[in-house]
Amino acid sequence: QVQVVESGGGSVQAGGSLRLSCAAWGYMYSRRCTGWFRQAPGKEREWVSSIVSTDGSTFYTDSVKGRFTISQDNAKNTVYLEMNSLKPEDSAIYYCAARAGITWCGRGRDDYNVWGQGTQVTVSS
């Protein structure tokens, strides 16, 4: 059974850093896109960043460019989201999502068909 599992959330003060991990299990094919979404209370789930497994192409939403870095370790089937200069508005539940068999990344929820359970990130001012 294909699944992704997040870890690494927590609480930090503004300006601090956290690293999220997304471990993938059960994939038969190495081609896939892995993305991070986040959802704050009372808000829609929004796309944050994605990475293509085959060539490492990365994509970011404007609000995190220059602060967040997505990376991957294909040998470990793990994608990371390094979050620096965190702001209170980054507080949310962060979800890892993936879709196998593709070499492109979308920004919509429907572009992904496997989702993790989420990990809480809280940034205090």
mmCIF file of C-alpha atoms in Angstrom:
data_model
loop_
_atom_site.group_PDB
_atom_site.id
_atom_site.type_symbol
_atom_site.label_atom_id
_atom_site.label_comp_id
_atom_site.label_asym_id
_atom_site.label_seq_id
_atom_site.Cartn_x
_atom_site.Cartn_y
_atom_site.Cartn_z
ATOM 1 C CA GLN A 1 0.000 0.000 0.000
ATOM 2 C CA VAL A 2 1.369 3.371 -1.039
ATOM 3 C CA GLN A 3 1.608 5.926 1.703
ATOM 4 C CA VAL A 4 3.530 8.999 2.800
ATOM 5 C CA VAL A 5 4.305 9.874 6.405
ATOM 6 C CA GLU A 6 5.301 13.337 7.645
ATOM 7 C CA SER A 7 7.440 14.175 10.629
ATOM 8 C CA GLY A 8 9.325 17.127 12.048
ATOM 9 C CA GLY A 9 6.659 19.615 12.989
ATOM 10 C CA GLY A 10 6.795 21.579 16.212
ATOM 11 C CA SER A 11 6.697 24.987 17.829
ATOM 12 C CA VAL A 12 9.237 27.734 17.231
ATOM 13 C CA GLN A 13 9.518 31.460 17.661
ATOM 14 C CA ALA A 14 9.358 33.822 14.714
ATOM 15 C CA GLY A 15 12.619 33.802 12.820
ATOM 16 C CA GLY A 16 13.318 30.210 13.753
ATOM 17 C CA SER A 17 13.676 27.111 11.594
ATOM 18 C CA LEU A 18 12.141 23.680 11.243
ATOM 19 C CA ARG A 19 12.694 20.794 8.896
ATOM 20 C CA LEU A 20 9.827 18.580 7.829
ATOM 21 C CA SER A 21 10.333 15.114 6.410
ATOM 22 C CA CYS A 22 8.069 13.077 4.163
ATOM 23 C CA ALA A 23 8.885 9.391 3.855
ATOM 24 C CA ALA A 24 7.241 7.431 1.047
ATOM 25 C CA TRP A 25 6.397 3.761 1.237
ATOM 26 C CA GLY A 26 5.160 1.218 -1.248
ATOM 27 C CA TYR A 27 5.992 2.956 -4.502
ATOM 28 C CA MET A 28 6.914 0.694 -7.399
ATOM 29 C CA TYR A 29 8.062 3.516 -9.653
ATOM 30 C CA SER A 30 10.657 6.179 -8.966
ATOM 31 C CA ARG A 31 8.927 8.810 -11.108
ATOM 32 C CA ARG A 32 6.725 10.951 -8.980
ATOM 33 C CA CYS A 33 5.985 14.410 -7.751
ATOM 34 C CA THR A 34 5.964 15.141 -4.034
ATOM 35 C CA GLY A 35 4.451 18.295 -2.664
ATOM 36 C CA TRP A 36 3.775 20.110 0.563
ATOM 37 C CA PHE A 37 0.503 21.773 1.367
ATOM 38 C CA ARG A 38 -0.591 23.602 4.502
ATOM 39 C CA GLN A 39 -3.871 24.448 6.126
ATOM 40 C CA ALA A 40 -4.386 27.045 8.816
ATOM 41 C CA PRO A 41 -7.541 27.120 10.965
ATOM 42 C CA GLY A 42 -10.475 28.492 9.009
ATOM 43 C CA LYS A 43 -8.546 28.617 5.750
ATOM 44 C CA GLU A 44 -8.352 26.525 2.619
ATOM 45 C CA ARG A 45 -5.545 24.046 2.191
ATOM 46 C CA GLU A 46 -2.895 25.753 0.080
ATOM 47 C CA TRP A 47 -0.011 24.458 -1.970
ATOM 48 C CA VAL A 48 3.455 25.378 -0.653
ATOM 49 C CA SER A 49 6.126 23.583 -2.647
ATOM 50 C CA SER A 50 6.805 20.576 -4.877
ATOM 51 C CA ILE A 51 9.701 18.586 -6.248
ATOM 52 C CA VAL A 52 10.027 16.259 -9.227
ATOM 53 C CA SER A 53 11.825 13.035 -8.345
ATOM 54 C CA THR A 54 13.535 12.505 -11.707
ATOM 55 C CA ASP A 55 15.363 15.800 -12.185
ATOM 56 C CA GLY A 56 14.926 17.560 -8.849
ATOM 57 C CA SER A 57 12.984 20.494 -10.283
ATOM 58 C CA THR A 58 11.507 22.542 -7.465
ATOM 59 C CA PHE A 59 8.572 24.903 -7.215
ATOM 60 C CA TYR A 60 7.441 27.303 -4.496
ATOM 61 C CA THR A 61 4.518 29.513 -3.745
ATOM 62 C CA ASP A 62 5.530 33.169 -3.642
ATOM 63 C CA SER A 63 5.086 33.600 0.095
ATOM 64 C CA VAL A 64 7.811 31.073 0.943
ATOM 65 C CA LYS A 65 10.345 31.747 -1.802
ATOM 66 C CA GLY A 66 13.750 32.476 -0.340
ATOM 67 C CA ARG A 67 12.764 31.041 3.055
ATOM 68 C CA PHE A 68 11.764 27.422 2.369
ATOM 69 C CA THR A 69 13.804 24.824 0.540
ATOM 70 C CA ILE A 70 12.455 21.500 -0.694
ATOM 71 C CA SER A 71 14.889 18.666 -1.330
ATOM 72 C CA GLN A 72 14.918 14.907 -1.711
ATOM 73 C CA ASP A 73 16.943 11.833 -0.923
ATOM 74 C CA ASN A 74 15.790 9.305 -3.491
ATOM 75 C CA ALA A 75 17.768 6.508 -1.870
ATOM 76 C CA LYS A 76 15.645 7.002 1.247
ATOM 77 C CA ASN A 77 12.421 7.849 -0.619
ATOM 78 C CA THR A 78 12.251 10.950 1.537
ATOM 79 C CA VAL A 79 11.467 14.569 0.727
ATOM 80 C CA TYR A 80 12.399 17.390 3.075
ATOM 81 C CA LEU A 81 11.065 20.898 3.571
ATOM 82 C CA GLU A 82 13.579 23.159 5.258
ATOM 83 C CA MET A 83 11.759 26.177 6.652
ATOM 84 C CA ASN A 84 13.780 29.205 7.716
ATOM 85 C CA SER A 85 12.844 32.708 8.853
ATOM 86 C CA LEU A 86 9.512 31.377 9.967
ATOM 87 C CA LYS A 87 6.658 33.805 10.485
ATOM 88 C CA PRO A 88 3.486 33.445 12.567
ATOM 89 C CA GLU A 89 1.508 33.270 9.323
ATOM 90 C CA ASP A 90 3.372 30.053 8.474
ATOM 91 C CA SER A 91 1.553 28.332 11.329
ATOM 92 C CA ALA A 92 -0.579 25.520 9.957
ATOM 93 C CA ILE A 93 -0.887 21.796 9.599
ATOM 94 C CA TYR A 94 1.545 20.780 6.887
ATOM 95 C CA TYR A 95 0.634 17.881 4.636
ATOM 96 C CA CYS A 96 2.840 15.863 2.348
ATOM 97 C CA ALA A 97 1.231 14.641 -0.859
ATOM 98 C CA ALA A 98 2.442 12.647 -3.826
ATOM 99 C CA ARG A 99 1.498 11.271 -7.189
ATOM 100 C CA ALA A 100 3.491 8.518 -8.871
ATOM 101 C CA GLY A 101 4.224 7.871 -12.520
ATOM 102 C CA ILE A 102 4.611 11.509 -13.532
ATOM 103 C CA THR A 103 7.498 13.880 -14.199
ATOM 104 C CA TRP A 104 5.641 17.131 -13.571
ATOM 105 C CA CYS A 105 4.178 18.790 -10.512
ATOM 106 C CA GLY A 106 0.834 20.446 -10.156
ATOM 107 C CA ARG A 107 -0.300 22.980 -7.595
ATOM 108 C CA GLY A 108 -3.809 21.775 -6.985
ATOM 109 C CA ARG A 109 -5.036 19.245 -4.485
ATOM 110 C CA ASP A 110 -6.395 17.091 -7.304
ATOM 111 C CA ASP A 111 -2.892 16.760 -8.763
ATOM 112 C CA TYR A 112 -1.969 14.480 -5.844
ATOM 113 C CA ASN A 113 -3.548 11.182 -4.887
ATOM 114 C CA VAL A 114 -1.652 10.102 -1.781
ATOM 115 C CA TRP A 115 -1.730 12.229 1.350
ATOM 116 C CA GLY A 116 -0.100 12.065 4.737
ATOM 117 C CA GLN A 117 -1.805 12.671 8.039
ATOM 118 C CA GLY A 118 -0.255 16.092 8.555
ATOM 119 C CA THR A 119 2.142 17.615 11.058
ATOM 120 C CA GLN A 120 1.545 20.770 13.070
ATOM 121 C CA VAL A 121 3.820 23.776 12.715
ATOM 122 C CA THR A 122 3.297 26.626 15.182
ATOM 123 C CA VAL A 123 5.247 29.868 14.977
ATOM 124 C CA SER A 124 4.876 32.305 17.840
ATOM 125 C CA SER A 125 5.597 36.003 17.651
#
